mmCIF file of C-alpha atoms in Angstrom:
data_model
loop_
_atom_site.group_PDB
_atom_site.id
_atom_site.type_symbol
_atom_site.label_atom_id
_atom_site.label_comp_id
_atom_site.label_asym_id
_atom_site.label_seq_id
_atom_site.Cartn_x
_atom_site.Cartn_y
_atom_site.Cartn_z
ATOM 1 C CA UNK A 1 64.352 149.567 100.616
ATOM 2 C CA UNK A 2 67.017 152.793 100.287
ATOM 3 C CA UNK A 3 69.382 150.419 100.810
ATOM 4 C CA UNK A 4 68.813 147.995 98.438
ATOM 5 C CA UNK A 5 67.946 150.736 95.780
ATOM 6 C CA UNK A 6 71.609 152.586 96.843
ATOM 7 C CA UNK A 7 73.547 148.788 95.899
ATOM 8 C CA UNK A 8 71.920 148.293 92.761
ATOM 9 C CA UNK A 9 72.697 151.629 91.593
ATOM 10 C CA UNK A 10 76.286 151.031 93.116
ATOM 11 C CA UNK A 11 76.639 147.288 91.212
ATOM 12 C CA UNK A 12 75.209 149.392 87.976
ATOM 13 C CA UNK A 13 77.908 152.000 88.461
ATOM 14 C CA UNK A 14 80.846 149.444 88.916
ATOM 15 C CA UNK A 15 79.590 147.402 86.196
ATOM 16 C CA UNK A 16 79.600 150.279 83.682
ATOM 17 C CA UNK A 17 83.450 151.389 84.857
ATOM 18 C CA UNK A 18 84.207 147.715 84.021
ATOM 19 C CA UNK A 19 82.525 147.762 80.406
ATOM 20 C CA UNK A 20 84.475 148.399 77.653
ATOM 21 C CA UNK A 21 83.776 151.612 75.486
ATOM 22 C CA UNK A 22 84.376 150.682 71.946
ATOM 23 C CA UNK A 23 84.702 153.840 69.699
ATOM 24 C CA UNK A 24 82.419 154.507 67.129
ATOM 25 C CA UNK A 25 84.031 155.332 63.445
ATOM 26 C CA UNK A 26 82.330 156.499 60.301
ATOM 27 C CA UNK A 27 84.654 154.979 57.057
ATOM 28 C CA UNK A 28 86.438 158.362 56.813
ATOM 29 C CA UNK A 29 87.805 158.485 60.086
ATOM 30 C CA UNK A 30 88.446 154.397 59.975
ATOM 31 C CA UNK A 31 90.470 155.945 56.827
ATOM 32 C CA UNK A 32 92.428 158.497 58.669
ATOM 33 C CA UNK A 33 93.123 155.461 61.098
ATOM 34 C CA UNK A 34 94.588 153.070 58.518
ATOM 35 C CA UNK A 35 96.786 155.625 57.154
ATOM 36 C CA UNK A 36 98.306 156.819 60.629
ATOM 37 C CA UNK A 37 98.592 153.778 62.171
ATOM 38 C CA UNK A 38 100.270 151.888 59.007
ATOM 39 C CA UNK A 39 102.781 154.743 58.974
ATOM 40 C CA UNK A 40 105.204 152.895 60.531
ATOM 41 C CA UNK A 41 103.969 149.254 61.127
ATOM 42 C CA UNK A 42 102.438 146.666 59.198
ATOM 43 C CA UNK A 43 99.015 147.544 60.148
ATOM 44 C CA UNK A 44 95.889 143.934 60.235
ATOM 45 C CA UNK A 45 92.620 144.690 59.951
ATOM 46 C CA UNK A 46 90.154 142.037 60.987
ATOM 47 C CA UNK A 47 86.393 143.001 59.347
ATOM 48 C CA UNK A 48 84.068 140.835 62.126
ATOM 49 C CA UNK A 49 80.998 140.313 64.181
ATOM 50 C CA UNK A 50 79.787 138.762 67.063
ATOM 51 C CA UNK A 51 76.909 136.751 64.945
ATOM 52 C CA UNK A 52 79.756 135.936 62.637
ATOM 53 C CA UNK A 53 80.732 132.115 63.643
ATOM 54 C CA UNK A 54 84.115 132.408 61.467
ATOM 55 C CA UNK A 55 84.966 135.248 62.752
ATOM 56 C CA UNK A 56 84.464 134.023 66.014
ATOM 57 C CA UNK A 57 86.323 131.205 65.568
ATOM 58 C CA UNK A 58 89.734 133.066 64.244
ATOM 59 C CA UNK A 59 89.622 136.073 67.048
ATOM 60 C CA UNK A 60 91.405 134.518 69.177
ATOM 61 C CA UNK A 61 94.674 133.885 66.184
ATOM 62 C CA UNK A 62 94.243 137.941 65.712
ATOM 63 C CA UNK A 63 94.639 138.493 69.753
ATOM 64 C CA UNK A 64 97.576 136.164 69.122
ATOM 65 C CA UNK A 65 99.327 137.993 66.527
ATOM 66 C CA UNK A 66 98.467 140.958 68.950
ATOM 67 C CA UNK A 67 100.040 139.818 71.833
ATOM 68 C CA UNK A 68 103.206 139.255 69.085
ATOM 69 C CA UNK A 69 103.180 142.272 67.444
ATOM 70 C CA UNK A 70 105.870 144.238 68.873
ATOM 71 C CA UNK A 71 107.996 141.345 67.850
ATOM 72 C CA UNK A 72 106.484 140.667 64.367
ATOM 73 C CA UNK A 73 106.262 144.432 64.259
ATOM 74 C CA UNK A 74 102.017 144.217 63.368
ATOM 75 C CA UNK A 75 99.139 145.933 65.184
ATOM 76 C CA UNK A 76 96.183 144.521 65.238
ATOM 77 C CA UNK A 77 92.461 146.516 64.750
ATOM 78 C CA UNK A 78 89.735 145.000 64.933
ATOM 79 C CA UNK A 79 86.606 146.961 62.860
ATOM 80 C CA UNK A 80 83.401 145.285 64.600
ATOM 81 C CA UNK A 81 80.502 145.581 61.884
ATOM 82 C CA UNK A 82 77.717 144.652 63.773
ATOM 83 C CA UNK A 83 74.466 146.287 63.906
ATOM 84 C CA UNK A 84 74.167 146.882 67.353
ATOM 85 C CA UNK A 85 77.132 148.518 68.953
ATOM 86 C CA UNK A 86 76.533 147.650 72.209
ATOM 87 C CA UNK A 87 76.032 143.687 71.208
ATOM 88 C CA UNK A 88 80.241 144.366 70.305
ATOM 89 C CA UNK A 89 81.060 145.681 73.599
ATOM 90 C CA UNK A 90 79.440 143.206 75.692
ATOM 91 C CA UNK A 91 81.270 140.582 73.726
ATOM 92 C CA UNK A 92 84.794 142.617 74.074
ATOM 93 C CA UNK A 93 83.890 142.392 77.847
ATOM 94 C CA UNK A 94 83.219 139.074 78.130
ATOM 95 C CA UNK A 95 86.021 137.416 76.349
ATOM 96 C CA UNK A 96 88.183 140.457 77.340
ATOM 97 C CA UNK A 97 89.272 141.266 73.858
ATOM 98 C CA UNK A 98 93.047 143.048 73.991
ATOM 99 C CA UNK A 99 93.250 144.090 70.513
ATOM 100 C CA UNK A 100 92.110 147.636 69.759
ATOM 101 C CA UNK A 101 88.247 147.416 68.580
ATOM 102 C CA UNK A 102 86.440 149.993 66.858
ATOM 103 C CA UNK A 103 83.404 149.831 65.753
ATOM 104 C CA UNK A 104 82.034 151.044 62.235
ATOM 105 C CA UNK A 105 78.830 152.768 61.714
ATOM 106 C CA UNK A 106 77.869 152.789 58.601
ATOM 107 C CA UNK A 107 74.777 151.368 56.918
ATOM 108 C CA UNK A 108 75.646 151.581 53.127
ATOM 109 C CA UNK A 109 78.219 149.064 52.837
ATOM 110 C CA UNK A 110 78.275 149.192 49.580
ATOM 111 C CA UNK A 111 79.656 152.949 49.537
ATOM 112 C CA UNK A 112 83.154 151.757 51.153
ATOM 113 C CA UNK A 113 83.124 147.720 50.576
ATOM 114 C CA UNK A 114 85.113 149.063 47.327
ATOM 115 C CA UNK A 115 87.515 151.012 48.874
ATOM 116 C CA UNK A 116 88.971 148.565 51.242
ATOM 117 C CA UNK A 117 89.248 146.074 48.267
ATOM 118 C CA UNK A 118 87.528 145.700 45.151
ATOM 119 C CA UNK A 119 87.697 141.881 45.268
ATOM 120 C CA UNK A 120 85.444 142.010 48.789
ATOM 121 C CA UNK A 121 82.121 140.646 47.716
ATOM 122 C CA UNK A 122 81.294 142.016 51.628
ATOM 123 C CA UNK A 123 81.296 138.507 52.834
ATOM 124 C CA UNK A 124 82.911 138.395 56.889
ATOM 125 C CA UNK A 125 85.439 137.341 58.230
ATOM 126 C CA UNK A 126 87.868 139.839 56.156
ATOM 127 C CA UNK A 127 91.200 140.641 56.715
ATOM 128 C CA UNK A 128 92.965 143.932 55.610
ATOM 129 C CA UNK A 129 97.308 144.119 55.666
ATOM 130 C CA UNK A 130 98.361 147.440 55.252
ATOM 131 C CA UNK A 131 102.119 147.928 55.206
ATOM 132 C CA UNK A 132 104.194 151.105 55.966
ATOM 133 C CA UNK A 133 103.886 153.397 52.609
ATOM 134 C CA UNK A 134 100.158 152.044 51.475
ATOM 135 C CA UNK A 135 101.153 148.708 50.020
ATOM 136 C CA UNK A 136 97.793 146.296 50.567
ATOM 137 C CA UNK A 137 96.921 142.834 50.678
ATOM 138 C CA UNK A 138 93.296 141.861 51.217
ATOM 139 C CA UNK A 139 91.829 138.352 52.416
ATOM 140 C CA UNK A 140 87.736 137.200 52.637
ATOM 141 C CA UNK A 141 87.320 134.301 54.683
ATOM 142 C CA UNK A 142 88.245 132.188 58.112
ATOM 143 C CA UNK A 143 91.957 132.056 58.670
ATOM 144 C CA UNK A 144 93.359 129.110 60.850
ATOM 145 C CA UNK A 145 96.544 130.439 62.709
ATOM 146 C CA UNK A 146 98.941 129.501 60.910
ATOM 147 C CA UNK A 147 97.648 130.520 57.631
ATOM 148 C CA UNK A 148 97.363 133.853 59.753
ATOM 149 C CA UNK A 149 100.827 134.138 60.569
ATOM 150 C CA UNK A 150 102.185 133.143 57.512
ATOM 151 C CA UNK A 151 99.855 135.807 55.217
ATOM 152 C CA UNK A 152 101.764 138.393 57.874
ATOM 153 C CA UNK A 153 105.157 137.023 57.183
ATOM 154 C CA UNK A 154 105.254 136.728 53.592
ATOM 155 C CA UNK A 155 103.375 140.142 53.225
ATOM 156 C CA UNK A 156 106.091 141.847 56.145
ATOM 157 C CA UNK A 157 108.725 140.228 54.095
ATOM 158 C CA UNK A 158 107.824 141.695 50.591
ATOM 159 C CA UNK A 159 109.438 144.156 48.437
ATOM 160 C CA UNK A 160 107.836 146.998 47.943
#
């Protein structure tokens, strides 16, 4: 019986090393994150969830674009917005997610909906291009990948 009690504690152990920790933002510090991380790269923020079929759909175009975005100069962040955070790590886990993924927690969406665009009616998937210096682009709905990569182009490839 020890035994058997001392393995399922170890298989819990190992399989908590193995999940993935997804931090937990409030908007202001998912502010302070924009502005750092678009300081010197085209910065894509994907608004999802896992009950979000759309959004489902397009991750895998964003972990793409990741996987190019030392040459297309882009990070990718992900801003999970569903209501159970640990609902977003399991998923992370099991489709083993490479993008950064943070996960907002915040009730009132309609105290920051406004601040990442005024044209978001709140509606997921969203997609938020932030460019070196603060120029923005905002997107609501399902991209395909090619429509992905060519919003990042044509936004990269603007004047400012």
């Amino acid at each position: 019986m020890r035994q058997s009690l001392a393995i399922l504690i170890l298989l819990f152990s190992f399989h908590m090393l193995l999940a993935q920790d997804i931090p937990t933002y409030k908007f202001t510090d998912l502010e302070r994150k924009i502005s750092k991380e678009s300081a010197e790269k085209t910065l894509v923020l994907n608004f999802w969830a896992t009950w979000c079929a759309p959004c489902i759909k397009e991750l895998p175009y964003f972990e793409s674009l990741h996987q190019e975005g030392e040459d297309l100069d882009v990070k990718v962040l992900l801003v999970s917005l569903d209501m159970a955070k640990d609902k977003a790590e399991k998923f992370v886990e099991k489709k083993q997610l490479q993008s950064e993924v943070v996960y907002l927690d915040e009730v009132d969406f309609n105290a920051w909906i406004n601040k990442i665009s005024p044209d978001w009616s709140g509606a997921i998937p969203a997609t938020l291009f932030v460019k070196p210096g603060g120029k923005q682009m905002f997107y609501e709905g399902q991209f395909t990948k090619e429509e992905l990569y060519d919003k990042v182009k044509s936004f990269s490839y603007q004047n400012d």
